[in-house]
Coordinates of C-alpha atoms and ligand atoms in Angstrom, one line a residue:
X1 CA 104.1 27.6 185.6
X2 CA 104.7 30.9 187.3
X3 CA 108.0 30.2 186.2
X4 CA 107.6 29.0 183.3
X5 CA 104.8 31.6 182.8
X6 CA 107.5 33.9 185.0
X7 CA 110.4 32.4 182.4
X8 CA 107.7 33.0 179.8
X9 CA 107.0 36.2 181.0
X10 CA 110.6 36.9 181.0
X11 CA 111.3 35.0 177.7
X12 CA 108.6 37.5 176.9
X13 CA 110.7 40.4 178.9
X14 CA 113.8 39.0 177.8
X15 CA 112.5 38.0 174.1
X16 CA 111.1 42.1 174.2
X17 CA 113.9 43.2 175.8
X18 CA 115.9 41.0 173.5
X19 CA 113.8 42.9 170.8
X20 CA 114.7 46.3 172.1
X21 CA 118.3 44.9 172.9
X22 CA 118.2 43.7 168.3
X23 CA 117.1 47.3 167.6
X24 CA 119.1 49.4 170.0
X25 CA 121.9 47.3 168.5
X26 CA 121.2 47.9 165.0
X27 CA 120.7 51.3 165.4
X28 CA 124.3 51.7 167.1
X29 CA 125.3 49.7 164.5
X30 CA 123.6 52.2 161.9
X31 CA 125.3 55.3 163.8
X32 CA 128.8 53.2 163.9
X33 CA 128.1 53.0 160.4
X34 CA 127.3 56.2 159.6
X35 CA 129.5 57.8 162.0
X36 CA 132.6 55.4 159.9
X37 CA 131.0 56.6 156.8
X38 CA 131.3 60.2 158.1
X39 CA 134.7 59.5 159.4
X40 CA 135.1 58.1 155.6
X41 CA 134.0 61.2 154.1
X42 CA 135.9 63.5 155.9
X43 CA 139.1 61.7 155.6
X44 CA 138.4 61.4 151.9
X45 CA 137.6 65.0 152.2
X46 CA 140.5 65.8 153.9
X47 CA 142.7 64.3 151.4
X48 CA 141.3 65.1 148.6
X49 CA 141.2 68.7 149.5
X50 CA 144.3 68.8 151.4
X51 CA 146.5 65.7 149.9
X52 CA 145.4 65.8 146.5
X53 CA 148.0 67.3 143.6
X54 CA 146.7 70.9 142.5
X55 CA 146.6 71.2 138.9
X56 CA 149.6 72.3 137.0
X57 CA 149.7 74.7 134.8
X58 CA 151.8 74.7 131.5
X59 CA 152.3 76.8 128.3
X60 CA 152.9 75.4 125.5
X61 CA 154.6 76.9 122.7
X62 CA 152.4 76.2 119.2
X63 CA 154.5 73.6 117.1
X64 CA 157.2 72.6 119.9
X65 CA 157.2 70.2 122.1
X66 CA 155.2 70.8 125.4
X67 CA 155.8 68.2 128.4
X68 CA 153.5 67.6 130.8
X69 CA 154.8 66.7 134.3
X70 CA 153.2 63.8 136.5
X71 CA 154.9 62.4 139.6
X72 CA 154.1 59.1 141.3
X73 CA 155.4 57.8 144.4
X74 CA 157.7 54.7 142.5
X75 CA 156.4 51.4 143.0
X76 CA 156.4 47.7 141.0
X77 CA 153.7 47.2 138.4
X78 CA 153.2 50.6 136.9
X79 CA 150.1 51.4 134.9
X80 CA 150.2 55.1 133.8
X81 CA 147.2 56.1 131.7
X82 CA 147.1 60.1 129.8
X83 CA 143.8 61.2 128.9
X84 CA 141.8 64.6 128.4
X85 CA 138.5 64.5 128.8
X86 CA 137.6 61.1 128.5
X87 CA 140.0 60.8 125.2
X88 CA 142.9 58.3 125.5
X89 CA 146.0 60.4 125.0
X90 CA 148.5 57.9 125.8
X91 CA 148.9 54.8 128.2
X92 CA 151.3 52.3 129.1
X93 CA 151.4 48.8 131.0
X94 CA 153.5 45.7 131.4
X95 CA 156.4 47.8 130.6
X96 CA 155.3 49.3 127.4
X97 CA 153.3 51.9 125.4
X98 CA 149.6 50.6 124.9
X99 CA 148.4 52.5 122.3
X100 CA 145.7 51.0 120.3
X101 CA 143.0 53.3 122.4
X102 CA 144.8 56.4 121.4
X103 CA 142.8 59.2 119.9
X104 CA 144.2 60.3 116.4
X105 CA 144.5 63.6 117.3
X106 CA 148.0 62.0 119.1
X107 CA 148.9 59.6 117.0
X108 CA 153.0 59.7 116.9
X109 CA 153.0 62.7 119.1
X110 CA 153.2 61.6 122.7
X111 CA 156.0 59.9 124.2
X112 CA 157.1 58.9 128.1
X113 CA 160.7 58.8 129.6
X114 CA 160.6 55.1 129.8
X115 CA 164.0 55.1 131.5
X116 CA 162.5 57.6 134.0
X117 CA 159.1 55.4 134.8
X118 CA 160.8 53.2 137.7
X119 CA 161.8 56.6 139.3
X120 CA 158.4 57.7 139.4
X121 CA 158.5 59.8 136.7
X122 CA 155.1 59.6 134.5
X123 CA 155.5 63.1 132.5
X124 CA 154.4 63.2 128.7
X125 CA 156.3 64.4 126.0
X126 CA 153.6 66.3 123.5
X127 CA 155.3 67.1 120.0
X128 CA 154.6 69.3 117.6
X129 CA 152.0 71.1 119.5
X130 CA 148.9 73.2 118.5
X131 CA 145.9 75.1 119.0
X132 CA 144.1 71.9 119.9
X133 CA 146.3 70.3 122.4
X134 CA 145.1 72.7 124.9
X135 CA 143.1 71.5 128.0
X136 CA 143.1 69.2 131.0
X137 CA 145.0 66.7 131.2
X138 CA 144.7 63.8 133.9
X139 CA 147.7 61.7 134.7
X140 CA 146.7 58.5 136.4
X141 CA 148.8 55.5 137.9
X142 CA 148.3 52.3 139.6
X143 CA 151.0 50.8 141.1
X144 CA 151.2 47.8 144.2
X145 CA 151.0 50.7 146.1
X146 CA 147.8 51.9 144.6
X147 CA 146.5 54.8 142.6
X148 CA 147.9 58.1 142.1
X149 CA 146.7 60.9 139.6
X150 CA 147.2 64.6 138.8
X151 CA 146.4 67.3 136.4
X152 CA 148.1 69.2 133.9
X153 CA 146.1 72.2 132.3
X154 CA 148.2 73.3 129.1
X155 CA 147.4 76.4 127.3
X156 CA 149.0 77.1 123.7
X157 CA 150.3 80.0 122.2
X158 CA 151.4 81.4 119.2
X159 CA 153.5 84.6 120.6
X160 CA 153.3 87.3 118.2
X161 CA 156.9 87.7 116.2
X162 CA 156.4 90.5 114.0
X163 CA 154.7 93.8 113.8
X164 CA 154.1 95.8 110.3
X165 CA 153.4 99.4 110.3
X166 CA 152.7 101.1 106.7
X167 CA 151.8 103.6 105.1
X168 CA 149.3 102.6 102.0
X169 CA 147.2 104.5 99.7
X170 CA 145.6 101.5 97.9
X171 CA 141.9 102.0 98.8
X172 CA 142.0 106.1 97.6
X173 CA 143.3 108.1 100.5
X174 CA 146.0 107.0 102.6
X175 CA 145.9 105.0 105.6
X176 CA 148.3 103.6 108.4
X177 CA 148.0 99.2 108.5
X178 CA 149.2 97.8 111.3
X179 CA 149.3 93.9 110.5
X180 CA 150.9 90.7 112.2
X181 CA 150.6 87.0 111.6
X182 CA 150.1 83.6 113.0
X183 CA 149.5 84.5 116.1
X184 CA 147.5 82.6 119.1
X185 CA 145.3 83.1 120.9
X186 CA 143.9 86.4 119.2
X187 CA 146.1 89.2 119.4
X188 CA 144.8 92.4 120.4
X189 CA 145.9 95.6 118.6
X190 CA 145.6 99.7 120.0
X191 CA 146.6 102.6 118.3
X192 CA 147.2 105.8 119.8
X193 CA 148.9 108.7 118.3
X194 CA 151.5 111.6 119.2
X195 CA 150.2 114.7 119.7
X196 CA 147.3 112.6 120.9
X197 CA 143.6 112.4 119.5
X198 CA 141.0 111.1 120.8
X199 CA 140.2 107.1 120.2
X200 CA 137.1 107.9 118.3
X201 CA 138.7 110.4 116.0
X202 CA 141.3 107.6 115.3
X203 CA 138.7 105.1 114.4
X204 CA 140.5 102.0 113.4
X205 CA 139.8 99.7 112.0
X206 CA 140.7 95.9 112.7
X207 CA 139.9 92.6 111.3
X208 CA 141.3 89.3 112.6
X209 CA 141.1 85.8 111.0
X210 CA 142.5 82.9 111.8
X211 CA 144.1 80.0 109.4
X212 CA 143.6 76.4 109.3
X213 CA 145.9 75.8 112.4
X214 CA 143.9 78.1 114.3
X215 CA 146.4 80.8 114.2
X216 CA 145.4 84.2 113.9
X217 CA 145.9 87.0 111.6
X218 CA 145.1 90.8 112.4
X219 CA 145.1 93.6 110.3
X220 CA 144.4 96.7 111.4
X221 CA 143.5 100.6 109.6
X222 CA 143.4 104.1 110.0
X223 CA 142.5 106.8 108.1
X224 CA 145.9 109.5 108.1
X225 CA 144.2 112.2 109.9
X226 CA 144.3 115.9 107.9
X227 CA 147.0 117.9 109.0
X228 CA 146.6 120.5 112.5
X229 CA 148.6 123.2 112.3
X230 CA 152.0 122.7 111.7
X231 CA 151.8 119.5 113.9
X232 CA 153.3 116.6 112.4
X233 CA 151.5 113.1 113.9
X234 CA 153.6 110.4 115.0
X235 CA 151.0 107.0 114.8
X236 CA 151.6 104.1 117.3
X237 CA 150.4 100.8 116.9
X238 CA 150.4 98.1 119.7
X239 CA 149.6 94.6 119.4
X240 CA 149.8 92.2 122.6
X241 CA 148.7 88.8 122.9
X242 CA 146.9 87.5 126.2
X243 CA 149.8 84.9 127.6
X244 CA 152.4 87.7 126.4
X245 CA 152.7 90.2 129.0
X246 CA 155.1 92.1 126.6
X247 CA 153.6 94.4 123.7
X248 CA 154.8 94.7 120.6
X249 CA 155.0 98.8 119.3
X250 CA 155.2 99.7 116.1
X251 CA 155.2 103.9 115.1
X252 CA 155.3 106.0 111.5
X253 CA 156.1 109.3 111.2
X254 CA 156.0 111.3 108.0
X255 CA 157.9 114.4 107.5
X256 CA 159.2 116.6 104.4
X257 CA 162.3 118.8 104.3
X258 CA 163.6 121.5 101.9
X259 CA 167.5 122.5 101.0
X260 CA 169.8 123.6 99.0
X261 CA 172.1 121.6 97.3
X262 CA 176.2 122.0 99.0
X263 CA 177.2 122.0 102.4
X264 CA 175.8 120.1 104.8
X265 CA 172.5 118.5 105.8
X266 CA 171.2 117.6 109.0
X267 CA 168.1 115.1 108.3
X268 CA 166.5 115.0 112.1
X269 CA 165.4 111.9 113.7
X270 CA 164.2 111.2 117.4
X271 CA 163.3 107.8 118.5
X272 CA 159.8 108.2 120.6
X273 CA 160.6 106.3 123.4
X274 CA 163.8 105.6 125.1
X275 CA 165.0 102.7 123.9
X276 CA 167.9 99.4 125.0
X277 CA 169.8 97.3 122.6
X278 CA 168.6 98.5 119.8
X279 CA 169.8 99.2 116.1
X280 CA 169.6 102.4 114.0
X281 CA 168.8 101.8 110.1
X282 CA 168.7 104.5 107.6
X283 CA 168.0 104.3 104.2
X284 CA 167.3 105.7 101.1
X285 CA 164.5 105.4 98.2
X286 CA 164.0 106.8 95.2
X287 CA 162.4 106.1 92.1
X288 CA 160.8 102.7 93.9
X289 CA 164.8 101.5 94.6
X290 CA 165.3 101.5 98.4
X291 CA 169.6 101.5 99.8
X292 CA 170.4 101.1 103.0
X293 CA 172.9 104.1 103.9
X294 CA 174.0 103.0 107.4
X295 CA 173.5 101.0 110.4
X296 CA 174.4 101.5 113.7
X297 CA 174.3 98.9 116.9
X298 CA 173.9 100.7 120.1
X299 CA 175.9 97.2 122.3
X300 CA 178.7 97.2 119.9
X301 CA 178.9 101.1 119.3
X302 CA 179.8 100.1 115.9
X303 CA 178.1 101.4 112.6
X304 CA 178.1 100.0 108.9
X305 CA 177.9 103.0 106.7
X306 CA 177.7 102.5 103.0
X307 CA 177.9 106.1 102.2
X308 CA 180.8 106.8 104.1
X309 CA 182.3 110.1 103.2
X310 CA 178.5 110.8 102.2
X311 CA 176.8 110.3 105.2
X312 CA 177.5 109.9 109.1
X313 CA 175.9 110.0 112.5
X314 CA 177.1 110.7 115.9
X315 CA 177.2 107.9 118.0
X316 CA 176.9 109.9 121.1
X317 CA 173.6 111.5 120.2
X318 CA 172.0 108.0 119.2
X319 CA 172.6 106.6 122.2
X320 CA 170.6 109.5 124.0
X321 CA 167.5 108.4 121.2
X322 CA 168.9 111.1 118.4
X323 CA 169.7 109.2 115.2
X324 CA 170.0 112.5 112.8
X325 CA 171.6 111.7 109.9
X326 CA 174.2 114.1 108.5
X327 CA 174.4 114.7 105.0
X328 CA 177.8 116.4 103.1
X329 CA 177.2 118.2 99.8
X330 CA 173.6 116.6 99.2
X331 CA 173.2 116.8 94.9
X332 CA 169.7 117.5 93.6
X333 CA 169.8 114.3 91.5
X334 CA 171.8 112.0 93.7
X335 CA 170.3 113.1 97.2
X336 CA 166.4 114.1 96.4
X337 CA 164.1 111.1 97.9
X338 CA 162.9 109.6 100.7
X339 CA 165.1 109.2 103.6
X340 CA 163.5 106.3 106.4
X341 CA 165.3 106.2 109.8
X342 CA 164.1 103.0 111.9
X343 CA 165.0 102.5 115.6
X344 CA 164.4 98.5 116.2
X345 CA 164.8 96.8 119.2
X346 CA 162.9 93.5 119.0
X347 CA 159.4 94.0 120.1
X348 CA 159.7 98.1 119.2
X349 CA 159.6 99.7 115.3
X350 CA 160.3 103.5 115.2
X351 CA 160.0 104.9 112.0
X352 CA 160.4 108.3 110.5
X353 CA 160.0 108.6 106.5
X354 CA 161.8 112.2 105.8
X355 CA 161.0 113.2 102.2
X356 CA 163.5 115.3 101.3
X357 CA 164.1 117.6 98.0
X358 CA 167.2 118.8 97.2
X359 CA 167.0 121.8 95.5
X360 CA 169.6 124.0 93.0
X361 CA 171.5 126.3 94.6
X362 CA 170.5 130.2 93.7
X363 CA 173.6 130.6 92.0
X364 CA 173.3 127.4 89.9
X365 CA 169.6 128.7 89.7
X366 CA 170.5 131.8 88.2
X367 CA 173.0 130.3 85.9
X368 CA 170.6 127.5 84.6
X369 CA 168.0 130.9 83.9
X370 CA 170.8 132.9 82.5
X371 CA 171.9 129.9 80.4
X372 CA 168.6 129.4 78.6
X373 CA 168.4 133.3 78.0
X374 CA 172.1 132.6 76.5
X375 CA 170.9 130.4 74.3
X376 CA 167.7 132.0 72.9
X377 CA 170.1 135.2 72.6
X378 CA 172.6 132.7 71.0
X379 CA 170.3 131.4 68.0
X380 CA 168.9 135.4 67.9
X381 CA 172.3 136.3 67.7
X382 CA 172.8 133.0 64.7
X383 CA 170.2 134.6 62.8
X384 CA 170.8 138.0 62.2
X385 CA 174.7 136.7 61.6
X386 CA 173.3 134.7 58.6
X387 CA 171.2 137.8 57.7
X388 CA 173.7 140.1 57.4
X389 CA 176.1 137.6 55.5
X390 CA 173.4 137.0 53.3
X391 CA 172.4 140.6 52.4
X392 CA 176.3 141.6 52.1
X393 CA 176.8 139.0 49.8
X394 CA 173.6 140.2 47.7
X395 CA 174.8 143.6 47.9
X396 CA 178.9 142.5 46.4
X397 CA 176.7 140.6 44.0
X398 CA 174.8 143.9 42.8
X399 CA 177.7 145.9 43.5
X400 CA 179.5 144.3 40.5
X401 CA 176.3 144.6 38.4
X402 CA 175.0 147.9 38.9
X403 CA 176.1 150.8 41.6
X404 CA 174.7 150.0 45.2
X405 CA 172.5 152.7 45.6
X406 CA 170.4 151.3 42.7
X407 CA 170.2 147.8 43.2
X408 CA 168.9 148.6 46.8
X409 CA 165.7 149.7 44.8
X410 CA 165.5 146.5 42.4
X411 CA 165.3 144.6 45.0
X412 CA 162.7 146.5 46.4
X413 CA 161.1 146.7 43.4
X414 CA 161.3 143.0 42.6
X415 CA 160.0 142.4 45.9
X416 CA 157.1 144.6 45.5
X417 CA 156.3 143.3 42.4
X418 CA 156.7 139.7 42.9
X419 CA 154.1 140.2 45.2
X420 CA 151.8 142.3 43.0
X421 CA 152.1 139.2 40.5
X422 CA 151.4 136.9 43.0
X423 CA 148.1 139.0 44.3
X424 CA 147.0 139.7 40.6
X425 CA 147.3 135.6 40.2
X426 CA 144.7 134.8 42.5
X427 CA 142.4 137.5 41.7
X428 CA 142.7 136.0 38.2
X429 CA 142.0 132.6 39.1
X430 CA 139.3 133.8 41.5
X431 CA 137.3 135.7 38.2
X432 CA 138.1 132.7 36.1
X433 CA 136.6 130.4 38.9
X434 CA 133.4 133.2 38.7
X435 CA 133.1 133.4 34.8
Ligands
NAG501 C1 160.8 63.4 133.9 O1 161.9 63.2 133.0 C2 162.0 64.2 132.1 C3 163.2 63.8 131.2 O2 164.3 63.4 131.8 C4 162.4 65.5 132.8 O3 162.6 66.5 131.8 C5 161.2 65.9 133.7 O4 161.5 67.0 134.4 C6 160.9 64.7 134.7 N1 159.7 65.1 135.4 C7 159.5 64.8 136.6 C8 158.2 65.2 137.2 O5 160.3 64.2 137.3
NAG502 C1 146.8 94.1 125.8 O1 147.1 95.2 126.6 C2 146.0 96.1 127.0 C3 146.6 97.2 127.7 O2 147.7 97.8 127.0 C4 145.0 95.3 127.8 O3 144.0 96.1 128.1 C5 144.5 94.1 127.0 O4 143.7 93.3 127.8 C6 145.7 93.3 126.5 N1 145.2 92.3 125.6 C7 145.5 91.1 125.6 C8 144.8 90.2 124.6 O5 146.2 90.6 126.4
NAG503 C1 171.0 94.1 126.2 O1 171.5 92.8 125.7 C2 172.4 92.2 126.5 C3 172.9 90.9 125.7 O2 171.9 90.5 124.8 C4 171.8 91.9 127.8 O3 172.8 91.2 128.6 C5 171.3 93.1 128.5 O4 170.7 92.9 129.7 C6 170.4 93.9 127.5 N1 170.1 95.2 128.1 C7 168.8 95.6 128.2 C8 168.7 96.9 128.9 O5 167.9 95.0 127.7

């Protein structure tokens, strides 16, 4: 009994201790847990901080193909899914594209190196890109090794290509437009000018829109600011775009010059800015008709000059940014116009528009004076020729008749009296009209 009742009381010892032994055990078995799960989590932790692929970033050039790189550790049984947030972009199992899920936005643009898969290549040809390709892209692959995934973040742009710099007088008074096209993302455009002005005397002027492809274009105006002095401005337009870290420069300047026809003419030109591989253009308008006069290549040295004979620079001075143009016996007719010297070097536009007026020479002056006096005197001269012819051959006519002296006074007389006659007339008619 004592037994018993001691077994009992140790069943009941043992069953409590038994009880305390369960709990104690469960509770170990709780912190093992946790303590595994906590292990868990910081080995996940650790590798996804530590072990997992950073993103890769990728630019994308609007309407070429972009490809986005993923890399997997090669193994049977390859499974590569594409997608950007959530959207199927492209996938491919049991050795084949699977593309049924794929979102139209990719339809017929995506492609893998299916050749390149079983090296544990998983990268994605995108074709044709645009403005909406851009985001993040996650690679994913299950193999027999297990799962693998990256990311891609692809930006696209639309570099700017050109950059317009005129002159206009459309709206009334005139004004410098700075303009460029299809460009992404938004370009950004600055003016500043030469002698400098404040930005808020400037105040331009700049509207962008963007097309159905998302590409923008930007315009941008200034008023031509009145004249200071004798100071000529010299207006500079820049235009970058945010994944270009190269601007784009465009500058105008407007200038007039006065000269005599003959000799020679030096027409000035100085590039702003010092300048590499660039080209020297100069041409000519007049009357709305633009030639080009010559070109010069500062690599080759070498200039195309259509007025040769006419016209020529010095190669020497052009390289050291002064593109003068030199003129030999410039005409009034031929030579009077506008004369526009552009230094060009890809992502720079200098421009200087030189009207220039060719005037007469004094001499030529004097003579084109002296021959309208000539010719008044000439037709005076005519006159009084046929005057004197006439009234000598009245007098020989008289002279046969009756003797000079005489007939001097008919005629006077007949002169005087035709007009007596003639004023007698209308004081007739005038008292017949009153009777
Ligand atoms: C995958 O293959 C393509 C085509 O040969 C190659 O251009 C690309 O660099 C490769 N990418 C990787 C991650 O190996
Ligand atoms: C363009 O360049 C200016 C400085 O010249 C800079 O302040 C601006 O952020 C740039 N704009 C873009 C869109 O990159
Ligand atoms: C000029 O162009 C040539 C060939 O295009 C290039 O090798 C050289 O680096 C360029 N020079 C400068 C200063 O940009």
């Amino acid at each position: 009994m004592l037994l018993s009742g001691c077994i009992i009381d140790e069943d009941v010892i043992y069953d409590g201790s038994h009880s305390i032994e369960t709990i104690s055990f469960t509770m170990w078995k709780n912190a093992m847990a946790a303590a595994h799960a906590l292990v868990y989590a910081l080995v996940w932790i650790v590798t996804t901080t530590n072990g997992k692929i950073p993103d890769v970033f990728v630019s994308c050039r609007f309407s070429e193909d972009c490809l986005l790189p993923c890399a997997f550790k090669p193994a049977a049984e390859e499974v590569i899914g594409w997608t950007r947030q959530e959207v199927m972009v492209h996938s491919f199992a049991q050795g084949r594209d699977q593309l049924d899920q794929q979102h139209t936005h990719f339809t017929g643009r995506t492609a893998l190196f299916t050749d390149q898969i079983a090296h544990g290549n998983a990268s994605l040809l995108l074709k044709l890109c645009n403005t909406q390709d851009r985001g993040r892209y996650h690679c994913h692959v299950a193999t027999t090794r297990g799962n693998q995934e990256s990311f891609v973040i692809a930006k696209v742009e639309a570099p700017v290509q050109s950059l317009t710099l005129e002159m206009t007088r459309l709206s009334g008074h005139e004004e410098l437009k700075c303009s460029s096209r299809d460009v992404y993302p938004a370009p950004h455009v600055s003016w500043y000018t030469v002698p400098p002005e404040p930005l808020d005397t400037l105040k331009p002027i700049t509207r962008k829109m963007a097309n159905k492809n998302g590409l923008y274009s930007v315009e941008s105006k200034l008023r031509k600011l009145p004249r200071k002095d004798s100071s000529t401005y010299t207006y500079f337009c820049t235009v970058n775009s945010s994944y270009d870290t190269q601007t784009w420069r465009a500058s105008l300047q407007e200038r007039e010059l006065s000269s005599e026809e003959g000799g020679e003419l030096t027409i000035p030109c100085l590039s702003p800015m010092a300048l590499h591989n660039f080209t020297l253009t100069w041409t000519f308008t007049s009357a709305d008709e633009s030639k080009d006069i010559l070109t010069f290549n500062s690599q080759t040295e070498l200039t195309s000059n259509q007025w040769a004979g006419q016209a020529q620079v010095d190669h020497d001075l052009i390289l050291s940014g002064d593109g003068s143009l030199r003129l030999q016996n410039p005409q009034n007719a031929e030579h009077t116009g506008t004369y526009t010297c552009t230094f060009s070097n890809g992502r720079s536009h200098h421009m200087v528009h030189i009207w220039v007026n060719i005037t007469a020479t004094a001499v030529e002056r004097l003579q084109a004076e002296g021959s309208s006096w000539l010719w008044v005197f000439a037709v005076l001269l005519a006159a009084l020729a046929v005057l004197v012819t006439v009234l000598i051959l009245c007098r020989r006519k008289k002279a046969d008749r009756s003797p000079a002296s005489k007939s001097a006074e008919v005629a006077t007389e007949m002169h005087a009296m035709s007009t007596d006659e003639r004023e007698n007339g209308i004081q007739s008619e005038n008292s017949n009209q009153t009777d």
